[in-house]
Coordinates of C-alpha atoms in Angstrom, one line a residue:
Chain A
X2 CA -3.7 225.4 21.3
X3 CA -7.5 224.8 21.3
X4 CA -7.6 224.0 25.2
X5 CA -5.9 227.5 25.5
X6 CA -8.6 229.1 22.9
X7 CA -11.2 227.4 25.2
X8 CA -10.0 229.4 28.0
X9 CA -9.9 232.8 26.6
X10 CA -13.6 232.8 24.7
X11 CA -16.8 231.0 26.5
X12 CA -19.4 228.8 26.1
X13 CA -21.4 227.8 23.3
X14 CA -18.4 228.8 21.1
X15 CA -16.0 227.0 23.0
X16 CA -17.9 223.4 22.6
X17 CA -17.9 224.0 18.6
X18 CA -14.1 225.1 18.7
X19 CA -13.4 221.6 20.3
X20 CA -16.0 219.5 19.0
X21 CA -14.3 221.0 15.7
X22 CA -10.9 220.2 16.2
X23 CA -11.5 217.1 17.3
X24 CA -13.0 216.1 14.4
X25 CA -10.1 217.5 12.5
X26 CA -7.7 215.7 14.4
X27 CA -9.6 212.4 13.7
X28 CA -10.4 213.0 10.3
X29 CA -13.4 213.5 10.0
X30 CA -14.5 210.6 10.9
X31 CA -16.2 211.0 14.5
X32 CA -20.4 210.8 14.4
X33 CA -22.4 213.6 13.6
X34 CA -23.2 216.6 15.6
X35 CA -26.8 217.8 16.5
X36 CA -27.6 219.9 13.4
X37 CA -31.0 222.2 13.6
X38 CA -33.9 220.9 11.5
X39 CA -36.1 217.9 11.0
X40 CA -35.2 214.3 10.6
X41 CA -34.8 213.2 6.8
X42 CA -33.9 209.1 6.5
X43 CA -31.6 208.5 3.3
X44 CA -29.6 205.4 2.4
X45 CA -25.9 205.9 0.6
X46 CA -24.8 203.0 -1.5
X47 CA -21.2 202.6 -1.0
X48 CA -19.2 201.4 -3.6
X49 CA -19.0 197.6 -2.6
X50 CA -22.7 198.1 -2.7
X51 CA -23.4 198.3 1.2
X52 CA -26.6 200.4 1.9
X53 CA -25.5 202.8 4.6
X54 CA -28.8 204.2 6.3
X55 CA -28.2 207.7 7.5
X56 CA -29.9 209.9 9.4
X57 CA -29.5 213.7 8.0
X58 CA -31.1 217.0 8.8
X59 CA -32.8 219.4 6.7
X60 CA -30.5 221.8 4.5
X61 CA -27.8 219.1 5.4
X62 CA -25.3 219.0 2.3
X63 CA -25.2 215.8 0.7
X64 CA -21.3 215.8 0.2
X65 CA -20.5 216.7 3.6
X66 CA -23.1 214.2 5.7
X67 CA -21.6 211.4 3.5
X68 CA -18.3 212.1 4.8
X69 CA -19.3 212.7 8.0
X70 CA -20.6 209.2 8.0
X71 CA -17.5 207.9 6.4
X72 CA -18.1 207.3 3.2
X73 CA -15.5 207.3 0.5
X74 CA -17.5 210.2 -1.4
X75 CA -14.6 212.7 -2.8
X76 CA -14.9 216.0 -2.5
X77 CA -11.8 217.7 -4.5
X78 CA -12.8 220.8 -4.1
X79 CA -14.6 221.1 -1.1
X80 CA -18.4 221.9 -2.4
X81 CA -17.0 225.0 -4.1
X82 CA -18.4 223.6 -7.5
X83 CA -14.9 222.9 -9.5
X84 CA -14.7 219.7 -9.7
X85 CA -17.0 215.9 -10.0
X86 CA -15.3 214.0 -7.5
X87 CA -18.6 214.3 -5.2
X88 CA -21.0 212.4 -8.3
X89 CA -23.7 210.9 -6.9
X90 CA -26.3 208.2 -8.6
X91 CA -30.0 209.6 -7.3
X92 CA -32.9 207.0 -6.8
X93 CA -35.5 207.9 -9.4
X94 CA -38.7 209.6 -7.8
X95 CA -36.6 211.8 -5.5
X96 CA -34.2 213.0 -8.5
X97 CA -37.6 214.9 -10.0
X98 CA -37.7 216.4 -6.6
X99 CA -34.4 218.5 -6.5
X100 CA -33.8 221.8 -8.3
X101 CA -33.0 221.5 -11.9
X102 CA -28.9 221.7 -12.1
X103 CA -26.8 225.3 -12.7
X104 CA -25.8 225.1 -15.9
X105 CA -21.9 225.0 -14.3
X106 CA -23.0 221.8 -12.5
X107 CA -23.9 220.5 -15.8
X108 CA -20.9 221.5 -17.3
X109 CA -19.0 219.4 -14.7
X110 CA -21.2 216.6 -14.7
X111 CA -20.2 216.3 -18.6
X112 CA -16.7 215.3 -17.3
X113 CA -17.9 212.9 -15.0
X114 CA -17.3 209.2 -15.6
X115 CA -19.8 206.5 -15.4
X116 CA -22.1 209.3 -16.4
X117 CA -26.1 208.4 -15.9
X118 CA -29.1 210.2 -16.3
X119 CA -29.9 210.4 -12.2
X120 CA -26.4 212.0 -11.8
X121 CA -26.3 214.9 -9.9
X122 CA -23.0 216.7 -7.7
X123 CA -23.7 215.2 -3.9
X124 CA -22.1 219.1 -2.8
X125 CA -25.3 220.8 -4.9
X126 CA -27.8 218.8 -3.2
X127 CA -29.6 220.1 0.0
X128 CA -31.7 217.7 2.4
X129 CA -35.5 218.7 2.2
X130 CA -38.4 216.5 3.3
X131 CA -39.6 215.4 0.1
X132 CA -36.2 213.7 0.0
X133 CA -37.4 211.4 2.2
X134 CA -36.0 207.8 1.6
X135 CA -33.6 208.8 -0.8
X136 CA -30.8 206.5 -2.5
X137 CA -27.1 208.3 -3.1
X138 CA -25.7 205.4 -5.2
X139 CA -21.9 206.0 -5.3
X140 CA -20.3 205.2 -8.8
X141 CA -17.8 202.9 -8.8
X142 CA -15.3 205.7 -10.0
X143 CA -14.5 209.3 -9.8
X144 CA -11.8 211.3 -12.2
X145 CA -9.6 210.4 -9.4
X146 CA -9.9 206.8 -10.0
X147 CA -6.9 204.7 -9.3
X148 CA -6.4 201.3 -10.1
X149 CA -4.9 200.5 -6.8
X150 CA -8.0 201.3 -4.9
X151 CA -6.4 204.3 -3.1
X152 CA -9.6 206.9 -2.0
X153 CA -8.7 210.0 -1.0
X154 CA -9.1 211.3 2.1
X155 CA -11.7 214.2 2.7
X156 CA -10.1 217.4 2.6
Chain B
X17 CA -12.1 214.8 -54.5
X18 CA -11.9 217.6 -52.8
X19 CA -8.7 220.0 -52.6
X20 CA -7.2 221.9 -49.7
X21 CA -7.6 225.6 -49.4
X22 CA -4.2 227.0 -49.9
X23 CA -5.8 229.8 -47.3
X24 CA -6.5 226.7 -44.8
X25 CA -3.1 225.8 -45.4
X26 CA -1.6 229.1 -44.4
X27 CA -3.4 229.1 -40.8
X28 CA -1.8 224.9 -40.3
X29 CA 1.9 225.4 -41.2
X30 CA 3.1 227.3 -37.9
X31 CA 1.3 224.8 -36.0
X32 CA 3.3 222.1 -38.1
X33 CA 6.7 223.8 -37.8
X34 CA 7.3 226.6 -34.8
X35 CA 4.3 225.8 -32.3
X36 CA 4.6 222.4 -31.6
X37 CA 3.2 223.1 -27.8
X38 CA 0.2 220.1 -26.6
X39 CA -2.4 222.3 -26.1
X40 CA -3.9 220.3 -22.6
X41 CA -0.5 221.3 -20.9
X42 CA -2.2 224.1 -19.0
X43 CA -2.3 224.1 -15.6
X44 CA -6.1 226.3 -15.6
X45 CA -8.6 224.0 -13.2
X46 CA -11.4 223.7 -15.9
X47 CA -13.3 225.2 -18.4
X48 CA -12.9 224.0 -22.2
X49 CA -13.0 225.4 -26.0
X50 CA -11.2 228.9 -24.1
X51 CA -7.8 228.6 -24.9
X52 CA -5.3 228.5 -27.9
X53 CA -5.2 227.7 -31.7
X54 CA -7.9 225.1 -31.0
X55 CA -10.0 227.2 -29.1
X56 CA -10.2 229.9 -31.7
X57 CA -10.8 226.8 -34.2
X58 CA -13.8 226.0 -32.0
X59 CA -14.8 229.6 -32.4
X60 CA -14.5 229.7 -36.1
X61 CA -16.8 226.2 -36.3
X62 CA -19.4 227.3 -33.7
X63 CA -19.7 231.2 -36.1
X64 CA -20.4 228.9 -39.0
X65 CA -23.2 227.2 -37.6
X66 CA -24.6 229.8 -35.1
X67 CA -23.3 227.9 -31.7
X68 CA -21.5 228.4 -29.1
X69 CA -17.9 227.5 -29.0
X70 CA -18.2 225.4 -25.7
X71 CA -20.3 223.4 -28.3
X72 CA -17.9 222.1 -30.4
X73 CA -15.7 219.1 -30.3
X74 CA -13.2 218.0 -32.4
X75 CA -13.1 214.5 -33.8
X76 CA -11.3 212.6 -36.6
X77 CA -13.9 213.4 -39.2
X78 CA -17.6 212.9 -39.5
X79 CA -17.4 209.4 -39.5
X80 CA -16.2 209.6 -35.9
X81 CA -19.0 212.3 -35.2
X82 CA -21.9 209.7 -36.8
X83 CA -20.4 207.1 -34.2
X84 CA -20.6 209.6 -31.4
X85 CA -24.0 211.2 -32.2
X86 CA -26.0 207.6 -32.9
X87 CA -24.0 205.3 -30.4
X88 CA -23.5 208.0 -27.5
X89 CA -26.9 209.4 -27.6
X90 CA -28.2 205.9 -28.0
X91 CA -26.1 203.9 -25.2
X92 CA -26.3 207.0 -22.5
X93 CA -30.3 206.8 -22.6
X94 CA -30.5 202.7 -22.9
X95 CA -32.1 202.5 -19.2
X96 CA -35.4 204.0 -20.6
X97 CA -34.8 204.8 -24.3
X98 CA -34.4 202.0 -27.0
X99 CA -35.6 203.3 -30.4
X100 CA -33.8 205.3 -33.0
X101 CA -35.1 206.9 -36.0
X102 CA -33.0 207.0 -39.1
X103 CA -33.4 207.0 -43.2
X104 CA -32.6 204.6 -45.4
X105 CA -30.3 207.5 -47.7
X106 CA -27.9 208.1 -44.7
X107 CA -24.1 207.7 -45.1
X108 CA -22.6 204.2 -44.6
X109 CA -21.4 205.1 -40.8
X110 CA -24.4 206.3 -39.8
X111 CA -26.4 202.7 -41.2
X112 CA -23.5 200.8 -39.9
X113 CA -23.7 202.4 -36.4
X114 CA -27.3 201.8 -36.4
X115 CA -27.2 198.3 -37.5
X116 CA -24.3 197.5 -34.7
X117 CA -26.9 199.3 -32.0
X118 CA -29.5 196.5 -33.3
X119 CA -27.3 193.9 -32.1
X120 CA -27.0 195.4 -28.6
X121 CA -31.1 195.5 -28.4
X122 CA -31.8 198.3 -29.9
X123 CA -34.6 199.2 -32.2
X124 CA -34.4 201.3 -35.6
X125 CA -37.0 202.3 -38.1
X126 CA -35.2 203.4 -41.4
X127 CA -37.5 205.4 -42.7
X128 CA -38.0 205.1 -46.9
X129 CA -37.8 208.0 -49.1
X130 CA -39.9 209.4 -51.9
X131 CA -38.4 208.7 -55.2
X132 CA -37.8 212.3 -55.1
X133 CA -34.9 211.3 -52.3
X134 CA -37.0 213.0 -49.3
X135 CA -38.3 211.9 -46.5
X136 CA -41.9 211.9 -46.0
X137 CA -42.3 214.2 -42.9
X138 CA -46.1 212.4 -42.2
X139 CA -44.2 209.3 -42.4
X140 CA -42.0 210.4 -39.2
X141 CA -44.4 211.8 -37.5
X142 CA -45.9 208.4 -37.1
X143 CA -42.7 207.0 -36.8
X144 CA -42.0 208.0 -33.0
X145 CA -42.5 205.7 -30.0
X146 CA -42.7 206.3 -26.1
X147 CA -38.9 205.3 -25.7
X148 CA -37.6 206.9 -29.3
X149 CA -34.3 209.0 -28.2
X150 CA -32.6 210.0 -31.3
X151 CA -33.6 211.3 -35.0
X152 CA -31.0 210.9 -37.3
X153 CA -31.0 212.3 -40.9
X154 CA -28.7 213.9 -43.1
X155 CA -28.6 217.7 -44.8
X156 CA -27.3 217.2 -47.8
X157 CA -27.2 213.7 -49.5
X158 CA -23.5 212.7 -50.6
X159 CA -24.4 210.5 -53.4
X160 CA -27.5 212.2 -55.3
X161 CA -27.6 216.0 -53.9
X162 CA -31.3 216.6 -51.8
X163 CA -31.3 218.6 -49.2
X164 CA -34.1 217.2 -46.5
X165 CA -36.6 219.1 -44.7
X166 CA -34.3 220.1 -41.5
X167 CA -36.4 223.3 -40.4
X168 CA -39.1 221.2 -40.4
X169 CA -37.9 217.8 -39.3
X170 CA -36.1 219.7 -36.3
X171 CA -39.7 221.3 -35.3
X172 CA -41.3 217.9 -35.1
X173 CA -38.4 216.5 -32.8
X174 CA -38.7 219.4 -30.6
X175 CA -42.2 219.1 -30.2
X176 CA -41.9 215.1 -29.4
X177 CA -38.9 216.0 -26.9
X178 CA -36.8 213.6 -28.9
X179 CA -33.2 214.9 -29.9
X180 CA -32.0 215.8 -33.6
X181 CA -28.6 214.7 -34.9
X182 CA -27.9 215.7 -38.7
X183 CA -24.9 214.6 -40.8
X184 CA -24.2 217.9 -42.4
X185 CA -20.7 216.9 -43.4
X186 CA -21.6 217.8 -47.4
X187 CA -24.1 221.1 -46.2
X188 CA -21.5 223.1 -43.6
X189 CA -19.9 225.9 -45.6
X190 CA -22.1 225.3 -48.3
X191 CA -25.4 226.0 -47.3
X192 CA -26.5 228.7 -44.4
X193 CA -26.7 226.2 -41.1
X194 CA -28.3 227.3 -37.7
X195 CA -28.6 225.1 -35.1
X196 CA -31.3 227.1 -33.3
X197 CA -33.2 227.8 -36.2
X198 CA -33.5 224.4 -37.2
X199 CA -33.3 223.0 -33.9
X200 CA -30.3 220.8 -34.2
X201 CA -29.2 219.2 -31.0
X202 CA -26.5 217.1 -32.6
X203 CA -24.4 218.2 -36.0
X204 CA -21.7 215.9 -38.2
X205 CA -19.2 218.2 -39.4
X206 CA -16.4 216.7 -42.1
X207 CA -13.1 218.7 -42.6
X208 CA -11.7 217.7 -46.5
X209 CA -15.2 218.5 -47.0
X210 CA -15.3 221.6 -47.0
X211 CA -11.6 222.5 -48.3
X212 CA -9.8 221.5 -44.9
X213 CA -7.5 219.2 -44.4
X214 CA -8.3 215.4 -44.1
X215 CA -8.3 213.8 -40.8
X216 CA -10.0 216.0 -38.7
X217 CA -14.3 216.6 -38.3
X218 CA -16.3 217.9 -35.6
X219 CA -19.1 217.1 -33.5
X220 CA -21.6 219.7 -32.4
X221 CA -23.3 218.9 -29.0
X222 CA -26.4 221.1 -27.8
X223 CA -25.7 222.5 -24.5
X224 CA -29.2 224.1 -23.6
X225 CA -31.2 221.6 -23.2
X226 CA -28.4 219.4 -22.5
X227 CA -27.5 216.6 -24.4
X228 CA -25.2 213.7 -22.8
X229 CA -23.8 211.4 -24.9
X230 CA -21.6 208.1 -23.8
X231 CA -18.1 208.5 -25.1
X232 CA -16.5 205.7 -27.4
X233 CA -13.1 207.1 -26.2
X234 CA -11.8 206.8 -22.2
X235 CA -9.3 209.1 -21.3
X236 CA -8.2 212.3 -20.3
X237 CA -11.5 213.8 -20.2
X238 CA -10.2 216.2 -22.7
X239 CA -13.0 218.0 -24.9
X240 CA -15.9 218.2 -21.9
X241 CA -15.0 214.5 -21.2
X242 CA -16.9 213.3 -25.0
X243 CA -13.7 212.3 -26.7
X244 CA -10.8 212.2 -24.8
X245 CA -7.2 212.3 -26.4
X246 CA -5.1 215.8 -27.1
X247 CA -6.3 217.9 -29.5
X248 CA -4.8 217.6 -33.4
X249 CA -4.0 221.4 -33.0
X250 CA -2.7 221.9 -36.8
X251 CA -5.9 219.7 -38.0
X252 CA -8.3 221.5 -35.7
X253 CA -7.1 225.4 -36.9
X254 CA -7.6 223.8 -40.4
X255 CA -10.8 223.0 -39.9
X256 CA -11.5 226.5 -38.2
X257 CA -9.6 228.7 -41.0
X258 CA -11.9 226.3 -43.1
X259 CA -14.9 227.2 -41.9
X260 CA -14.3 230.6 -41.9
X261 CA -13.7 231.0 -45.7
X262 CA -16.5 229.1 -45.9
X263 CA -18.1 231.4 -44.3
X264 CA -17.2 234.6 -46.3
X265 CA -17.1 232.8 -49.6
X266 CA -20.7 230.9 -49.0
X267 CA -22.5 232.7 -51.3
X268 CA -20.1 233.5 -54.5
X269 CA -19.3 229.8 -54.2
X270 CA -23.1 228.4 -54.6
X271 CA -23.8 231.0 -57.3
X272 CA -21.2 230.1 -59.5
X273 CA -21.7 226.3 -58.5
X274 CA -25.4 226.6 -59.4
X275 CA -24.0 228.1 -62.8
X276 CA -21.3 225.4 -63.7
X277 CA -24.1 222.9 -62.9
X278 CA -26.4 223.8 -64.5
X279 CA -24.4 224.0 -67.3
X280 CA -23.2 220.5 -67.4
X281 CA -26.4 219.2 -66.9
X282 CA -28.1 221.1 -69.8
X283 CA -25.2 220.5 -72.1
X284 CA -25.5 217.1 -71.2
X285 CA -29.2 216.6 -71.5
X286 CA -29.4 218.6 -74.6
X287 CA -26.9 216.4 -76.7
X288 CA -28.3 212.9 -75.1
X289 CA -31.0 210.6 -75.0
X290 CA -32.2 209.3 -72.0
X291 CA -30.3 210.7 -69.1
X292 CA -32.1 210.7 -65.8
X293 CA -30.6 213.2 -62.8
X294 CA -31.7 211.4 -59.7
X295 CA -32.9 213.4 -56.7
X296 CA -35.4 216.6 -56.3
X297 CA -34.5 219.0 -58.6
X298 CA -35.7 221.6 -56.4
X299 CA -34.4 220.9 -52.6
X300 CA -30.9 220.1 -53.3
X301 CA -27.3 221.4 -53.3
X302 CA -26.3 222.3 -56.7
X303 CA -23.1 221.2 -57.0
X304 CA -23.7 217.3 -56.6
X305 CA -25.1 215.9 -59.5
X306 CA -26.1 212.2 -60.4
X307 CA -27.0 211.5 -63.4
X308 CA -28.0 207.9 -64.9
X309 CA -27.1 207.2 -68.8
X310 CA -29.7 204.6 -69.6
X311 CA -28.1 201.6 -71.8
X312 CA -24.8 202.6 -70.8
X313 CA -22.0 200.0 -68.4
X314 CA -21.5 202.7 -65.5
X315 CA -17.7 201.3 -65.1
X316 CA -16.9 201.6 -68.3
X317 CA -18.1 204.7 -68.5
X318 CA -16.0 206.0 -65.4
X319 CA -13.1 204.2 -66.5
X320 CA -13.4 206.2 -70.1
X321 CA -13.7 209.3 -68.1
X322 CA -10.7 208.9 -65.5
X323 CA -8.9 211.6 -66.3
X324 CA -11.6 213.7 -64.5
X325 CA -12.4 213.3 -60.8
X326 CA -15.7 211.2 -61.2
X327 CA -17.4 208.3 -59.1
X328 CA -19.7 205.8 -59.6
X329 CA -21.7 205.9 -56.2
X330 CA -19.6 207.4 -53.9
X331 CA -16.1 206.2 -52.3
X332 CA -17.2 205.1 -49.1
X333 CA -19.4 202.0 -51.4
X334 CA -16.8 201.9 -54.5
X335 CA -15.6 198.7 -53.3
X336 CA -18.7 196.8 -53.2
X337 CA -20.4 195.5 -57.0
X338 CA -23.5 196.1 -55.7
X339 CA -25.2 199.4 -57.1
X340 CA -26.0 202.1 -54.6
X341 CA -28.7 201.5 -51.6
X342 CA -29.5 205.4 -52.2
X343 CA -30.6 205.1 -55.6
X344 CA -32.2 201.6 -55.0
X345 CA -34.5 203.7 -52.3
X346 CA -35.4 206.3 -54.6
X347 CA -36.8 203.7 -56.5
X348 CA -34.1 203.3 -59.8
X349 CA -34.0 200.5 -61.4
X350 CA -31.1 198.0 -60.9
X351 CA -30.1 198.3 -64.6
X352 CA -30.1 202.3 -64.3
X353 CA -28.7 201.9 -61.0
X354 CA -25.3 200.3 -62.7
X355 CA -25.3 203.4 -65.0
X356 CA -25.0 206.2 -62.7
X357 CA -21.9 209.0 -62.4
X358 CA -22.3 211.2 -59.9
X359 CA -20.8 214.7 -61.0
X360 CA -18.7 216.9 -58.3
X361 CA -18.5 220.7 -58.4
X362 CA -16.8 223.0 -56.2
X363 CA -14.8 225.7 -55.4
X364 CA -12.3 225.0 -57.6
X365 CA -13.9 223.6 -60.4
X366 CA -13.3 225.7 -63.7
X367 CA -15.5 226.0 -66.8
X368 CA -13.4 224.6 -68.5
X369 CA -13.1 221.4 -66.7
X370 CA -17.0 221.3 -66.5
X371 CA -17.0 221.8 -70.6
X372 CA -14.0 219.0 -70.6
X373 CA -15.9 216.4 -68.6
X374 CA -19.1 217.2 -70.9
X375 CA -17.6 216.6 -73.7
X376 CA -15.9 213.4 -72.9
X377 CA -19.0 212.8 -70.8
X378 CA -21.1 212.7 -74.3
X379 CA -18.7 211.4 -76.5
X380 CA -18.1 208.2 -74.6
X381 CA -22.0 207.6 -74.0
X382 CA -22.4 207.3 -77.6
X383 CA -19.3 205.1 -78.0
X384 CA -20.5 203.3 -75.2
X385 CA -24.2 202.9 -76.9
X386 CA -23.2 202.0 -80.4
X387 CA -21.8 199.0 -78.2
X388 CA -24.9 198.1 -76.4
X389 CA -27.2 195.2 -77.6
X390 CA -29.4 197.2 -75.0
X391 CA -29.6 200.5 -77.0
X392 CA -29.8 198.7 -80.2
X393 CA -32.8 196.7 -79.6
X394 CA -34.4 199.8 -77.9
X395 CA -33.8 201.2 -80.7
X396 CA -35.7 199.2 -82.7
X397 CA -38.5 199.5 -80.6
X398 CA -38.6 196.4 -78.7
X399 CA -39.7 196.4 -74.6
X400 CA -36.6 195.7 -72.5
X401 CA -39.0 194.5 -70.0
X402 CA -40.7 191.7 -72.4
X403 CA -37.2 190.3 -72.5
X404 CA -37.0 186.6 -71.3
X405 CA -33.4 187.1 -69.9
X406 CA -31.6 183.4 -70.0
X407 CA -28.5 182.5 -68.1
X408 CA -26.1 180.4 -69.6

């Protein structure tokens, strides 16, 4: 179906249609694209504690470059602010740095578990430069947590 | 003791009998306090105290919300907070979760209190450090009455950015509360207390700024993930019903408190000797009174007087011999200390129970005194203090 989309519209378009249902086919696990906007270096912490150096863009979405990079950060609700899964710890001088939280991030925050004070939502946080060298420690569980060690998969 | 509204009781039977539903089984995605008996409880509590209903949580009773305020507040901020400001007056709980913080490497300053039972607000001022992240002192005292400073106390915590948690389990419903006024970020709220049923409190937790607490319960995430477990829906629109006769009968209840005690207390005073009433006489709640009967056993005394609903202390220390800490840090003496009744009056109390207790009050005092070596040899003009005490 997408060769036979390729066909009927051109160019620039088609690449994305392909490029994007190829990476829904593999799960959203192949690298990242070329996204617009300068370089910003920042380091996820994975959850057995491997640092996971990452190159992002600016405006990149915190939530969605994790799992691009495949990183077991949940994202139940897919950014749209409902639910906690995408809790991330933030190193201390760049937590200053972001915008103060919506008062409906906070609210989900409060259900969070393994709550800190550097907690923020990884789907509210967009790359800027002065996030330079950032640390996204994941916590060791979500409100999904399982004691099997089951992750879900990104949606 | 304190009895149950028969009004509060109305508003808990059809959640005892017909409604039986758990109030979580919804399948709504998020957003707490909105829906159901409890949420209209939550309603009820936050009208009471000028909050918002999102605010409120419900807990097993204040002791649970003392836990939650000093040991959440404490543990979430440990990684650059360690120091916690209390009094030395606070309820058991509150002392007791403070002294179990100490052995996890916290620090606490109790602060002392005048011998009028206040704190000294200087005395706090100089009290806070760099890395202080909770204020905790009471509204209304349970044992001798006062009624601290809270306007004032909440100013000087909001100008140090450190948060306020009061234990207003003996001042909701009887005195006017505000949390914004007296910038409360954290409230104790007791349900028998205030004419509800036992069982059930509530916790107040300041959304704007936002304050996070560590739960002491895992679970469900059920009330904004602070104390998970379902809800006690009959308990919780007790509470609510509670607070909202509280509410409308506020006033005609303190007026006609202030009357009854001030009408033991003279009665009392008039027809005996050396009775001392512990506490400010000004800054308290009216209808706790303690009162100590110099020369006098204190459990004698009670035990002559249990037909009426007395205590000696209060019933959270009743099971220790040693005389209260609250009247050792106003400064009484140990011997006065053993002689004190503290006096209950509520909504319920009639006149003639208050002339009842008087008279039995005064009658046994006397008995009690033409006992007492003590009295006799005061009596006869001789310095109790001069006394070269031997044991045997």
């Amino acid at each position: 179906m997408a060769a036979s989309m390729a066909a009927a519209s051109g160019g620039f378009v088609t690449r994305r249609l392909l490029r994007g249902a190829a990476r829904g086919l593999s799960g959203g696990r192949a690298a990242a694209e070329e996204p617009e906007g300068a370089v910003v270096n920042v380091v996820f912490v994975d959850r057995a504690g491997r640092h996971v150096p990452v190159r992002g863009r600016v405006g990149d979405n915190v939530l969605h470059l994790a799992q691009r990079h495949g990183l077991e950060l949940e994202g139940a609700c897919e950014a749209s602010l409902a639910c906690s899964t995408c809790h991330v710890y933030v190193s201390a001088p760049h937590l200053e740095r972001l915008p103060a939280p919506d008062e409906r991030e906070d609210d989900l925050l409060d259900q969070a578990p393994l709550l800190q004070e550097n907690s923020r939502l990884g789907c509210q946080i967009l790359l800027t430069p002065e996030l330079e060298g950032a640390h996204f420690v994941l916590p060791k569980v979500t409100r999904n947590f399982y004691v099997d060690g089951h992750v879900p998969k990104p949606h | 003791c304190v009895p149950q509204d028969p009004r509060v009781l109305d508003s808990m039977l059809p959640y005892l009998t017909a409604y039986y539903g758990n109030p979580h089984s919804r399948t709504h995605a998020y957003g707490w306090g909105g829906g159901g008996a409890p949420g209209k409880g939550t309603r009820q509590v936050a009208d009471l105290i000028g909050a918002d209903s999102r605010e409120i949580i419900f807990t097993s009773g204040a002791t649970e919300s003392n836990n939650m305020a000093v040991k959440g507040v404490a543990r979430f901020y440990k990684s650059r907070k360690k120091h916690i400001i209390t009094t030395q007056t606070e309820h058991k709980c509150v002392l007791d979760s403070c002294r179990s913080l100490e052995t996890e490497g916290f620090q606490v300053t109790y602060l002392p209190v005048k011998k009028n039972g206040l704190i000294d607000l200087k005395e706090l001022e100089a009290a806070f450090q760099p890395d202080t992240s909770l204020v905790s002192v009471m509204t209304v005292n349970n044992e001798i009455g006062v009624k601290q400073p809270i306007h004032d106390i909440g100013e000087i915590c909001r100008a140090h950015k450190v948060f306020f948690h009061t234990d207003a389990a003996q001042a909701v419903g009887k005195i006017p509360m505000d949390v914004n006024d007296m910038k409360i970020d954290l409230m104790s709220i007791s349900g028998h207390k205030i004419y509800g049923p036992k069982g059930v409190g509530a916790i107040y937790v300041r959304r704007r700024p936002r304050v996070r607490l560590e739960p002491l319960q895992s679970g469900g995430g059920q009330e904004r993930g602070l104390r998970s477990g379902t809800v006690p829906t009959p308990l919780a629109v007790g509470l609510g019903a509670a607070c909202e006769v509280a509410q409308q009968e506020m006033e005609y209840d303190h007026k006609r408190i202030s009357q009854l005690a001030e009408r033991l207390v003279t009665k009392i005073m008039s027809e005996v000797p050396d009775v001392v009433m512990n506490g400010d006489r000004e800054h308290r709640y009216p209808g706790c009174i303690n009162l100590s009967f110099a020369y006098v056993e204190g459990e004698s005394l009670l035990m002559a007087l249990k037909d009426v609903a007395l205590s000696s202390g209060s019933a959270c220390t009743s099971a220790s011999l040693e005389p209260s800490y609250v009247l050792r840090a106003i400064g009484t003496d140990e011997d006065l200390a053993h002689s004190s009744i503290r006096f209950g009056i509520g909504r319920f109390t009639t006149e003639e129970e208050v002339d009842y207790t008087v008279q039995k009050c005064i009658q046994h005092v006397k008995r009690l005194r033409e006992m007492s070596p003590l009295w006799e040899m005061v009596q006869d003009g001789i310095d109790l203090k001069s006394i070269k005490w031997t044991q045997h």
